[in-house]
mmCIF file of C-alpha atoms in Angstrom:
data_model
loop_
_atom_site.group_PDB
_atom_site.id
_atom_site.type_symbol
_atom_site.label_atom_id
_atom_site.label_comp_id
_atom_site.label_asym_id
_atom_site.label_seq_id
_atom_site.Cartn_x
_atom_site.Cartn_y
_atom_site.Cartn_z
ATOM 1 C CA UNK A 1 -33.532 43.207 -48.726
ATOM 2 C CA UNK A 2 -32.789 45.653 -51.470
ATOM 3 C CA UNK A 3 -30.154 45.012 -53.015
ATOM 4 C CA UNK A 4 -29.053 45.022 -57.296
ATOM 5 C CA UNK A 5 -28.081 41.481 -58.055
ATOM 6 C CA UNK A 6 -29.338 38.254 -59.589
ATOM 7 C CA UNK A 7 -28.058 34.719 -57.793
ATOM 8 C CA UNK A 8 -27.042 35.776 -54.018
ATOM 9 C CA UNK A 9 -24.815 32.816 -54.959
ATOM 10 C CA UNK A 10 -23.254 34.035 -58.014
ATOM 11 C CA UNK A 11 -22.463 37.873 -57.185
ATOM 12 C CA UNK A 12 -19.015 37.604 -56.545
ATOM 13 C CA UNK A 13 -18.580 36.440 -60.450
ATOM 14 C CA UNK A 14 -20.847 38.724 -61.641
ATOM 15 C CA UNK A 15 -19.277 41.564 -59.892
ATOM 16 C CA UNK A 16 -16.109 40.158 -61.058
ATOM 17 C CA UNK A 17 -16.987 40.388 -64.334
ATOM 18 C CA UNK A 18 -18.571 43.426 -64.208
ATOM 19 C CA UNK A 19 -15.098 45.040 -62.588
ATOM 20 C CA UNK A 20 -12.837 43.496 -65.952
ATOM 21 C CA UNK A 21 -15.611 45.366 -68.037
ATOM 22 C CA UNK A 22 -15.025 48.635 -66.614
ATOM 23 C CA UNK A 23 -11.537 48.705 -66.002
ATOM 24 C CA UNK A 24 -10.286 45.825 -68.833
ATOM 25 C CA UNK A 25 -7.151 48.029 -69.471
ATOM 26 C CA UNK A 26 -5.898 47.804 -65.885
ATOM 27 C CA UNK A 27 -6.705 44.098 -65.200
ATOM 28 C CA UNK A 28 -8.281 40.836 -66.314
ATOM 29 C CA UNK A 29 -10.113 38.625 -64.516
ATOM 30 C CA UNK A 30 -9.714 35.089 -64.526
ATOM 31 C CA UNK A 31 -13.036 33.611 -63.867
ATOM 32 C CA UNK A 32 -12.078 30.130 -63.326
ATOM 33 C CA UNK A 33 -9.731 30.921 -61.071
ATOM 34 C CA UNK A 34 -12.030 33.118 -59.475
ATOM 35 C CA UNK A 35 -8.849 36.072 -59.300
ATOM 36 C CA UNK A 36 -7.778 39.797 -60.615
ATOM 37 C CA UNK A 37 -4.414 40.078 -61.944
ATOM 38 C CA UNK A 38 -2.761 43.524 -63.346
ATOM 39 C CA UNK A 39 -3.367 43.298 -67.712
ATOM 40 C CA UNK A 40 0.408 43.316 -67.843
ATOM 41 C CA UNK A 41 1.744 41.146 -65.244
ATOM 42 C CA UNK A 42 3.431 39.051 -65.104
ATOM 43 C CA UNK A 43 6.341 41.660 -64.968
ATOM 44 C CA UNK A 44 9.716 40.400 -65.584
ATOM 45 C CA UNK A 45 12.157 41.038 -62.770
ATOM 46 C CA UNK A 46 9.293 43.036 -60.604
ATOM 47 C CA UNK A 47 8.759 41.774 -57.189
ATOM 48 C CA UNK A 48 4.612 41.185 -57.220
ATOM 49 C CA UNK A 49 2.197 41.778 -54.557
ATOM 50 C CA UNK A 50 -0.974 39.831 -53.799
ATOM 51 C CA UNK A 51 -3.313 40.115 -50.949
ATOM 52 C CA UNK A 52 -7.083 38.856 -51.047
ATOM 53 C CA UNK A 53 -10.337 38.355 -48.750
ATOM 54 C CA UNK A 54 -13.677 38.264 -48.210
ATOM 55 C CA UNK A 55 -15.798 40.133 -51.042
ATOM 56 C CA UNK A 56 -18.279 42.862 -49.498
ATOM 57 C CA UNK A 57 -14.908 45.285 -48.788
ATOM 58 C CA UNK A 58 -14.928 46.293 -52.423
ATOM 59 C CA UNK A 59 -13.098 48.623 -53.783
ATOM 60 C CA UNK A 60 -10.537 46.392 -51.156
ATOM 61 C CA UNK A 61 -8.838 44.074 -53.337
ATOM 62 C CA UNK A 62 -9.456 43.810 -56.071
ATOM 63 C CA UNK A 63 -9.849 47.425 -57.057
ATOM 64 C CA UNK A 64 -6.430 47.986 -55.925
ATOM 65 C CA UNK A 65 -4.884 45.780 -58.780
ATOM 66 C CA UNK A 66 -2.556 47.852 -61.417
ATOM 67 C CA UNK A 67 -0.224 50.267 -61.680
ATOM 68 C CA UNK A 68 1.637 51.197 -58.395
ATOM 69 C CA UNK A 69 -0.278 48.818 -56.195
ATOM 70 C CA UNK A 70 -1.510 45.223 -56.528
ATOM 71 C CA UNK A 71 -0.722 42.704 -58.774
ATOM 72 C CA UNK A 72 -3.521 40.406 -58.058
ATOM 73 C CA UNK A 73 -6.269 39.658 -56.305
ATOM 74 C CA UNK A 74 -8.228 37.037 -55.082
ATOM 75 C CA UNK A 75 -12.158 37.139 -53.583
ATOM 76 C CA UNK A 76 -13.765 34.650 -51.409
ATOM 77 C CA UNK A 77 -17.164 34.564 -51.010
ATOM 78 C CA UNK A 78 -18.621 37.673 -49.284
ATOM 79 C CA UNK A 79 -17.053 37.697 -46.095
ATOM 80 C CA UNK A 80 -15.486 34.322 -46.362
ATOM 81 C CA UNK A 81 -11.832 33.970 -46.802
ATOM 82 C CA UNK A 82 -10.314 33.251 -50.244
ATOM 83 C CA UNK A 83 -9.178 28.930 -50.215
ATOM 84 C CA UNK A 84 -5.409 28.560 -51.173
ATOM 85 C CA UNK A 85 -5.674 27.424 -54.640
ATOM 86 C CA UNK A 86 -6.689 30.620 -55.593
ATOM 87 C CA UNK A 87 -4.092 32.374 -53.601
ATOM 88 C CA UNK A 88 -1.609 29.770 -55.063
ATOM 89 C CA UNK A 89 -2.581 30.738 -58.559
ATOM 90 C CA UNK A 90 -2.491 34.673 -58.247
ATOM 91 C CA UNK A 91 0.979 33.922 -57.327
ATOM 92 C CA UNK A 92 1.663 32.188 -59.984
ATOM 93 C CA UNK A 93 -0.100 34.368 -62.388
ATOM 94 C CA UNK A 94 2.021 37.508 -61.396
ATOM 95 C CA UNK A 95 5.496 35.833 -60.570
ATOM 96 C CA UNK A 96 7.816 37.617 -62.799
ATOM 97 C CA UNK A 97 11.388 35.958 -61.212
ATOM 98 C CA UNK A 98 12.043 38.495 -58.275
ATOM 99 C CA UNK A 99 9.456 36.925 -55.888
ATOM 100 C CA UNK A 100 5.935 37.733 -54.378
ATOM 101 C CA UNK A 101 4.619 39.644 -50.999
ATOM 102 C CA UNK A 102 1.553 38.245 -49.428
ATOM 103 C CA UNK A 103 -0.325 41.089 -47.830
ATOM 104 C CA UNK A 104 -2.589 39.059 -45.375
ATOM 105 C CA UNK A 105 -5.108 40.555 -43.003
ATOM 106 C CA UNK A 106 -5.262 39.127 -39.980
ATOM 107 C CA UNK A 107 -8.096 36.893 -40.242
ATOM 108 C CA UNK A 108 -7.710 33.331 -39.108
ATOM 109 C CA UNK A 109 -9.222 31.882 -42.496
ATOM 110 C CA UNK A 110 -7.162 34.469 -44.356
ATOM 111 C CA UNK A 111 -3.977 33.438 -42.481
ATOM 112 C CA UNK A 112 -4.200 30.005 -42.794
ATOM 113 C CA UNK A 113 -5.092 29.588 -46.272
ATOM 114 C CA UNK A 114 -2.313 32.593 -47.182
ATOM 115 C CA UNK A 115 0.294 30.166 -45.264
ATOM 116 C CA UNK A 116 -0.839 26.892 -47.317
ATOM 117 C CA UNK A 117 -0.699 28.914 -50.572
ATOM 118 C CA UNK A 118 3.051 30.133 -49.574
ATOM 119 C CA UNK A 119 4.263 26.910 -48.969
ATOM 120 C CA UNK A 120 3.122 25.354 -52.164
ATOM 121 C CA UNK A 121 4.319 28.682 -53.781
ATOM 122 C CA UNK A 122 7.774 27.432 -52.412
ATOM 123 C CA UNK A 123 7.362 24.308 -53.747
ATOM 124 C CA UNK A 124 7.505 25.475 -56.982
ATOM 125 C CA UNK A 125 10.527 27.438 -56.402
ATOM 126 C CA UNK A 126 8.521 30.844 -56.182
ATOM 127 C CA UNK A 127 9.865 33.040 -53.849
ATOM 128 C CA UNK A 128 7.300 34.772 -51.040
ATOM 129 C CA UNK A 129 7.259 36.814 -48.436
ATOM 130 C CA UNK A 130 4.208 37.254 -45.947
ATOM 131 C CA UNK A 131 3.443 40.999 -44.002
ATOM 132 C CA UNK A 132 0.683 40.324 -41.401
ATOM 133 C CA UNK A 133 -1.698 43.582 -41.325
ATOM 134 C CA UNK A 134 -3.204 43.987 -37.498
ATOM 135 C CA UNK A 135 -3.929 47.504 -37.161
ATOM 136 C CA UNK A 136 -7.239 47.606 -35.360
ATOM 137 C CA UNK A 137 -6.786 49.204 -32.234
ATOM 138 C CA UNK A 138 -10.451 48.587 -31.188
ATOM 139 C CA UNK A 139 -10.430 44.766 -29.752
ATOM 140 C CA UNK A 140 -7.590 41.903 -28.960
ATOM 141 C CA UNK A 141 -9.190 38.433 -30.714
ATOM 142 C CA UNK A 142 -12.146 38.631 -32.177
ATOM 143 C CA UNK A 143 -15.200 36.337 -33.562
ATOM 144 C CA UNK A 144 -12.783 36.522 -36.789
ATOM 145 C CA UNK A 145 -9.109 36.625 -35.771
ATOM 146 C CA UNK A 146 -6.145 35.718 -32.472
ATOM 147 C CA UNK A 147 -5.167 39.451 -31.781
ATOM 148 C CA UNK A 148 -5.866 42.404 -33.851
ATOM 149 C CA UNK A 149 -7.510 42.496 -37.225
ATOM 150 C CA UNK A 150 -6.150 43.621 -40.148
ATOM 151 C CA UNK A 151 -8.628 46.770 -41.366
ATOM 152 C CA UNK A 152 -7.884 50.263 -42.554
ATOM 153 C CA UNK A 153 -3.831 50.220 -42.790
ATOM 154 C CA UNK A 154 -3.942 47.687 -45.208
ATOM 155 C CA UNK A 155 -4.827 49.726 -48.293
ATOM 156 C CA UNK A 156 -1.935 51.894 -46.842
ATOM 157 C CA UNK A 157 0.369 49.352 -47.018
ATOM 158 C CA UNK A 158 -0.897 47.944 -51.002
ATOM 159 C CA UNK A 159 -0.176 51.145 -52.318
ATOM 160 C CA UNK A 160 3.231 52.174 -50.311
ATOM 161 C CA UNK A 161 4.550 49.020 -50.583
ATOM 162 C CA UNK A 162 2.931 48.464 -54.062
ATOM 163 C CA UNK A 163 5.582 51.872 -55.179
ATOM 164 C CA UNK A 164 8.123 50.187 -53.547
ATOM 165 C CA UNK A 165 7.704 47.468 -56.193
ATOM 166 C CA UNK A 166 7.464 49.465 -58.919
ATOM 167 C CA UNK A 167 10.808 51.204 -58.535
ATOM 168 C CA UNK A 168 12.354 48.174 -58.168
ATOM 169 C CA UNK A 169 12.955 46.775 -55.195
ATOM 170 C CA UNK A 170 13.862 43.471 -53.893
ATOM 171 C CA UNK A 171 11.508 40.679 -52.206
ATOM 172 C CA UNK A 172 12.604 41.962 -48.787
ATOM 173 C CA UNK A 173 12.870 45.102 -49.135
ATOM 174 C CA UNK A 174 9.067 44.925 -50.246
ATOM 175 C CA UNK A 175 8.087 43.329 -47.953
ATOM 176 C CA UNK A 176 10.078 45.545 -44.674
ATOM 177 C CA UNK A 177 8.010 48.348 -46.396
ATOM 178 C CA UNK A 178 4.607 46.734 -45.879
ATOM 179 C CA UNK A 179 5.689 45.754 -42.284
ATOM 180 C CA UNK A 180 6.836 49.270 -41.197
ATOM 181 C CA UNK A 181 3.531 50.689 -43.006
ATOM 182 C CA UNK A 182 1.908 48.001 -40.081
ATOM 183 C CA UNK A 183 3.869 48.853 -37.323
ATOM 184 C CA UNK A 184 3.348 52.859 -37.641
ATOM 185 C CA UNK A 185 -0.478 52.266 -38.379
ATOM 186 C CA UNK A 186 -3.983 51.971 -35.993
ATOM 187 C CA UNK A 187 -7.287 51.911 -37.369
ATOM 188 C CA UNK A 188 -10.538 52.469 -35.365
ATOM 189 C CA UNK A 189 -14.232 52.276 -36.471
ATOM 190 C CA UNK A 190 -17.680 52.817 -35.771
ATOM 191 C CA UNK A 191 -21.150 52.292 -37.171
ATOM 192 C CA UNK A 192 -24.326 53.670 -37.558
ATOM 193 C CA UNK A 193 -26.254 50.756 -39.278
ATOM 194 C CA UNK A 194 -25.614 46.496 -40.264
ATOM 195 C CA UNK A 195 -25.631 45.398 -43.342
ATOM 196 C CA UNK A 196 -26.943 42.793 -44.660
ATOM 197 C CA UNK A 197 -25.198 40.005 -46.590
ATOM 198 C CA UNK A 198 -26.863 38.968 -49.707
ATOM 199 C CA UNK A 199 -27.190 35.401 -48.897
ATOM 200 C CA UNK A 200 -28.532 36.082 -45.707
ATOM 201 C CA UNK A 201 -30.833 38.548 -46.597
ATOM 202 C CA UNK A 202 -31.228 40.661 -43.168
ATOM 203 C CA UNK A 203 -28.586 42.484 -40.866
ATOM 204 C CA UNK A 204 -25.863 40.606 -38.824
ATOM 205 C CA UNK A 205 -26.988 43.120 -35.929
ATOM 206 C CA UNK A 206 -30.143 45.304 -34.486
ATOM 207 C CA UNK A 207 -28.487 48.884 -33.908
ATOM 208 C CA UNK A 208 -30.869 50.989 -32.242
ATOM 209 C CA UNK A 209 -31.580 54.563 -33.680
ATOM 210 C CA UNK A 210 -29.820 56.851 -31.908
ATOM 211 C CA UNK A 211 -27.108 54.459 -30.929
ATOM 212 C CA UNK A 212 -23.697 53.445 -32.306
ATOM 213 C CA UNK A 213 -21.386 50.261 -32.123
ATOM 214 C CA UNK A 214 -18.035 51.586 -31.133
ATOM 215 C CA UNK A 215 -14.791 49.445 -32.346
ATOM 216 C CA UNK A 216 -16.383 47.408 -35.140
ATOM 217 C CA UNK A 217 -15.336 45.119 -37.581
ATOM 218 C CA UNK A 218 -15.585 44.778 -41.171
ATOM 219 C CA UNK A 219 -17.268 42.241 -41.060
ATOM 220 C CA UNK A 220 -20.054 43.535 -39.011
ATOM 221 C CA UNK A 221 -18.422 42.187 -35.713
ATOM 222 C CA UNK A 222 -19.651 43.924 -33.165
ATOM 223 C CA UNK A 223 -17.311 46.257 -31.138
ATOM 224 C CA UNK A 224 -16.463 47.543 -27.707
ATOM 225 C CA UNK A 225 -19.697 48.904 -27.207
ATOM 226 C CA UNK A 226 -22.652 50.823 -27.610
ATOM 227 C CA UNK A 227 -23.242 53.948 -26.631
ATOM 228 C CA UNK A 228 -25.420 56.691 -27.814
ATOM 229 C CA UNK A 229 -24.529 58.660 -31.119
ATOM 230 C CA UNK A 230 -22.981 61.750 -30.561
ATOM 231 C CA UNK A 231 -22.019 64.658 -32.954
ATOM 232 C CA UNK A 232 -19.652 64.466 -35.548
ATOM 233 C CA UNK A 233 -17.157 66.194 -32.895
ATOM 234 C CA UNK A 234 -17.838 63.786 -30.361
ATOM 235 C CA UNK A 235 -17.318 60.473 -32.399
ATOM 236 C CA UNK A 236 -14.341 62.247 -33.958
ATOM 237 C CA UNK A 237 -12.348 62.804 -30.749
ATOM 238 C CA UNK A 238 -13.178 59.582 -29.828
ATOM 239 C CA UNK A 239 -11.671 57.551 -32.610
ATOM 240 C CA UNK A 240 -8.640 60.301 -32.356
ATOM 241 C CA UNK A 241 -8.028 59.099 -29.007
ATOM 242 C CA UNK A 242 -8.409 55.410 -29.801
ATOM 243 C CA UNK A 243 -5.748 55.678 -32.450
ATOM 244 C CA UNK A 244 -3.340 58.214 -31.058
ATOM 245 C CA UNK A 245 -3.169 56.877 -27.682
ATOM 246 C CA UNK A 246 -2.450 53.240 -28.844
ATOM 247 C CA UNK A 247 0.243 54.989 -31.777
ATOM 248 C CA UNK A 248 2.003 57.217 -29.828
ATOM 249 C CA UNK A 249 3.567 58.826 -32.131
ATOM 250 C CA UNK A 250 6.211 61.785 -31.972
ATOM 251 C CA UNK A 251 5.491 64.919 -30.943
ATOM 252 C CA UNK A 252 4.931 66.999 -34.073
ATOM 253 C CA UNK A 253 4.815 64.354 -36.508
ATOM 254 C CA UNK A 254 3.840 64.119 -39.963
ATOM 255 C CA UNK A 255 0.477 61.796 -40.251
ATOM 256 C CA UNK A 256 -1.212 60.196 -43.095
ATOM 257 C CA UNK A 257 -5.200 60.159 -42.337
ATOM 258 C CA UNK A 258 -7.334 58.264 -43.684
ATOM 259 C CA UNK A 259 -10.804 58.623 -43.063
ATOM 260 C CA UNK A 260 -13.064 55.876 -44.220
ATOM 261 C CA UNK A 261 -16.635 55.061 -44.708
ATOM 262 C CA UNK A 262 -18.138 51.792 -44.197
ATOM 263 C CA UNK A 263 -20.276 51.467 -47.673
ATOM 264 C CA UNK A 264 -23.161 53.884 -46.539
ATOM 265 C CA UNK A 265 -21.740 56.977 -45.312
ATOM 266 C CA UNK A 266 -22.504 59.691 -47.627
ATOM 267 C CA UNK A 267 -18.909 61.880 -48.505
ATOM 268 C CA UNK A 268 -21.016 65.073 -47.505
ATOM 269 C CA UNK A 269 -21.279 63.687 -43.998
ATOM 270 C CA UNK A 270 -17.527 62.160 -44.229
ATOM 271 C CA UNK A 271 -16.104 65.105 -44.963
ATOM 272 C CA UNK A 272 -17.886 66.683 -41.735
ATOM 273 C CA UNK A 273 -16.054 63.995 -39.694
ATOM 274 C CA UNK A 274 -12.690 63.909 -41.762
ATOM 275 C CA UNK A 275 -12.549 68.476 -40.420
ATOM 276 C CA UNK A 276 -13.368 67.277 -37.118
ATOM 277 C CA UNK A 277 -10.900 64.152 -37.136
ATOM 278 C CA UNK A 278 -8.258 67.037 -38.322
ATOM 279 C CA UNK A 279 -8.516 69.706 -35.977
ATOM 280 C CA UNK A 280 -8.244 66.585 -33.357
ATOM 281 C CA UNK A 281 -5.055 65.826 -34.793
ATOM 282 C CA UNK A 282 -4.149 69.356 -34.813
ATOM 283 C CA UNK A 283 -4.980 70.151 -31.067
ATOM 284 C CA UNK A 284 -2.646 67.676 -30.384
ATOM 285 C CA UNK A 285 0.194 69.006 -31.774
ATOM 286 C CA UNK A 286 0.270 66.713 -34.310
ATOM 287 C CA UNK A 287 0.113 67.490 -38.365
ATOM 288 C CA UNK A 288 -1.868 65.855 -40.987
ATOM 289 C CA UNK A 289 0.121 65.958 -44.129
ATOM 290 C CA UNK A 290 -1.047 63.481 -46.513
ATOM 291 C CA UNK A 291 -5.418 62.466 -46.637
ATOM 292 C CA UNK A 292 -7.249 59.968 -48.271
ATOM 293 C CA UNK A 293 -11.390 60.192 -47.391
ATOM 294 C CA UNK A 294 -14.046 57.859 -48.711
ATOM 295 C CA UNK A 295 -15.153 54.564 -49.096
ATOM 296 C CA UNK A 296 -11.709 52.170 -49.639
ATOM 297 C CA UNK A 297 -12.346 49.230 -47.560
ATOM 298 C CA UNK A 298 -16.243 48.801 -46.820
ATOM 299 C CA UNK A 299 -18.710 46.467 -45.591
ATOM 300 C CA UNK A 300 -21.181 46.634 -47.655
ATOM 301 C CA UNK A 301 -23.808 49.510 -47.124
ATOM 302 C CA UNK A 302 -22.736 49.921 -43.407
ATOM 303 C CA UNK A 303 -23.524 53.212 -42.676
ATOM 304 C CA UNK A 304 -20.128 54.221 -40.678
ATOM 305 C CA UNK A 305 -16.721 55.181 -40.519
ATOM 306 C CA UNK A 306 -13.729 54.169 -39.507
ATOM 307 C CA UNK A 307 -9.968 56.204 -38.943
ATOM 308 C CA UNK A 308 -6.663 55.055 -40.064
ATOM 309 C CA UNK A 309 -3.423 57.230 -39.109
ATOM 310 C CA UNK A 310 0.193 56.331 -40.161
ATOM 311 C CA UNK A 311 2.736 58.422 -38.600
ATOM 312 C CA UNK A 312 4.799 59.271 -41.912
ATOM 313 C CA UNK A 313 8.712 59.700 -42.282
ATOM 314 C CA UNK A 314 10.190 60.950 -45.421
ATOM 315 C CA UNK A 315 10.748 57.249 -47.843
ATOM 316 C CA UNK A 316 6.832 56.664 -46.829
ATOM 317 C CA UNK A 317 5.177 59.770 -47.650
ATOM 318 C CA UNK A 318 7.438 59.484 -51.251
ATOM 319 C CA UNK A 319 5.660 55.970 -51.608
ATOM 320 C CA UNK A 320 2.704 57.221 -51.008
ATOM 321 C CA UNK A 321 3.096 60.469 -53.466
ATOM 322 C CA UNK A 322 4.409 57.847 -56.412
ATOM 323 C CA UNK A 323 2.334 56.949 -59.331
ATOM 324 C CA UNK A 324 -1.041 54.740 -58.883
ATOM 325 C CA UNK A 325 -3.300 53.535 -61.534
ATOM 326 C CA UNK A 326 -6.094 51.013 -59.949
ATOM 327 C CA UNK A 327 -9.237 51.244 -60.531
ATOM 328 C CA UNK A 328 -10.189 52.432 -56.732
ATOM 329 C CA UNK A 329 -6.851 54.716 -56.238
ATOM 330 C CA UNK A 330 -5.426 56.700 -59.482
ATOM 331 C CA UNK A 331 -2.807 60.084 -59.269
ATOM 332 C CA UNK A 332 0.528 60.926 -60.943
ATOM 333 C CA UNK A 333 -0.559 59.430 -64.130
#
């Protein structure tokens, strides 16, 4: 294992503090409650948005918290799901009056412990909303999850629904924004490589060279397959016609693409796929309009890639235009 760290045990904190370091005028971290809140929240009369996970996805979460996006954060253990007292406290960190949206992956750890965390929220008179993100197109149920998981479409839906939020919507609103960012999203993804968990200390899988799993997981789940690695134009057309066929989406229409690596794709090579992925698109009569290409929402150094498309309409692709200041996503400011 080569990896940059001290205590397998302690990287979360350490990377946590390492993160408020570099970005200490977007967001604090509190390290007893193990969660990353926005420097100025909470904000008074703003609906807030928190979503959380497994570490190991990084820049996904907590490099999503600030302007335009997130207003907290919260980490589990690498891989592991966040427990509900710190979900229960990010909410109460960034509660400014007008309510909170729970962004929750669907993982069952995530969704159970996001659920206890609401209902104490409620308790204490807080107002939430939950938006279930289950855009994988690759398996139904999992090793991780009952249906689809929650990968790609939810950095989509922090930042769109995160604008929302900052122009002042209400709790529902919000929160119909994240869910129609779901419902017009599919993800699909592939790898070329495991990683390797630093408390483990070797891969979760043996990947042959010259083969790829097709349909993975974030979490180094394997996928639908193997099969042997193809070119860039090969894999390319087939994640296009994962997605598209599952999305159907109108003829002609406006798409946001988002082309992803895994942790250990290099951009040179991601950029080879993201042409590829886009004359796809284009062949189909379909147009690309809005991009975003390189490593959001990773697992670890997994050399691979994975697609996200979200078939635009007008109000999205202005949400997704809007402001951001995070310290993984910044434009407009």
């Amino acid at each position: 294992m080569r990896k940059l760290l001290n205590d397998p045990e302690q990287i979360v904190k350490e990377s946590l503090a390492g993160l408020a370091a570099a970005h200490g005028d977007i967001l604090r971290v509190d390290a007893g409650a193990q969660i990353v809140v926005r420097a100025d929240a909470p904000r008074q009369g703003k609906v807030a948005l928190v979503s959380g996970g497994g570490a190991g996805h990084e820049p996904l979460h907590g490099g999503f918290v600030g302007l335009g996006m997130l207003d907290a954060a919260c980490p589990g253990a690498v891989f592991t799901s966040p427990v509900p007292e710190q979900m229960l406290a990010a909410t109460q960190a960034v509660d400014g009056g007008a309510g909170v949206v729970h962004l929750v992956k669907n993982y069952t750890g995530d969704v159970m412990n996001f659920k206890l965390a609401a209902e104490d929220a409620a308790d204490e008179g807080i107002g939430v909303e939950s938006v279930l993100i289950d855009d994988d197109v690759a398996v139904q149920d999992s090793l991780y999850t009952a249906g689809r998981r929650g990968v790609g479409a939810t950095v989509l839906a922090e930042k769109i629904a995160g604008a929302a939020a900052e122009r002042g919507d209400d709790l529902a609103a919000v929160a119909a924004v994240a869910r129609r960012v779901n419902e017009r999203a599919r993800s699909f993804g592939i790898a070329l490589s495991s990683c390797i968990p630093p408390s483990a200390g070797k891969p979760i899988f043996d990947l042959p060279l010259g083969e790829m799993e097709v349909g993975i997981g974030i979490h180094g789940e394997p996928g639908r397959r193997r099969e042997p690695l193809g070119t860039a134009h090969d894999v390319a057309a087939e994640m296009v016609e994962a997605v598209i066929s599952d999305l159907a989406p109108a003829a002609g229409a406006e798409l946001l693409v988002f082309t992803n690596s895994m942790g250990g794709t290099p951009q040179l090579e991601l950029y080879v796929l993201h042409g590829e992925i886009e004359r796809a698109l284009v062949d189909r009569g379909l147009r690309p309009a809005r991009r975003l290409v390189g490593p959001y929402i990773t697992s670890l150094e997994m050399a691979g890639a994975s697609l996200t498309v979200l078939e635009l309409d007008d109000e999205l692709a202005a949400l997704w235009d809007a402001p951001v200041h995070t310290a993984g996503l910044r434009w407009g400011v």
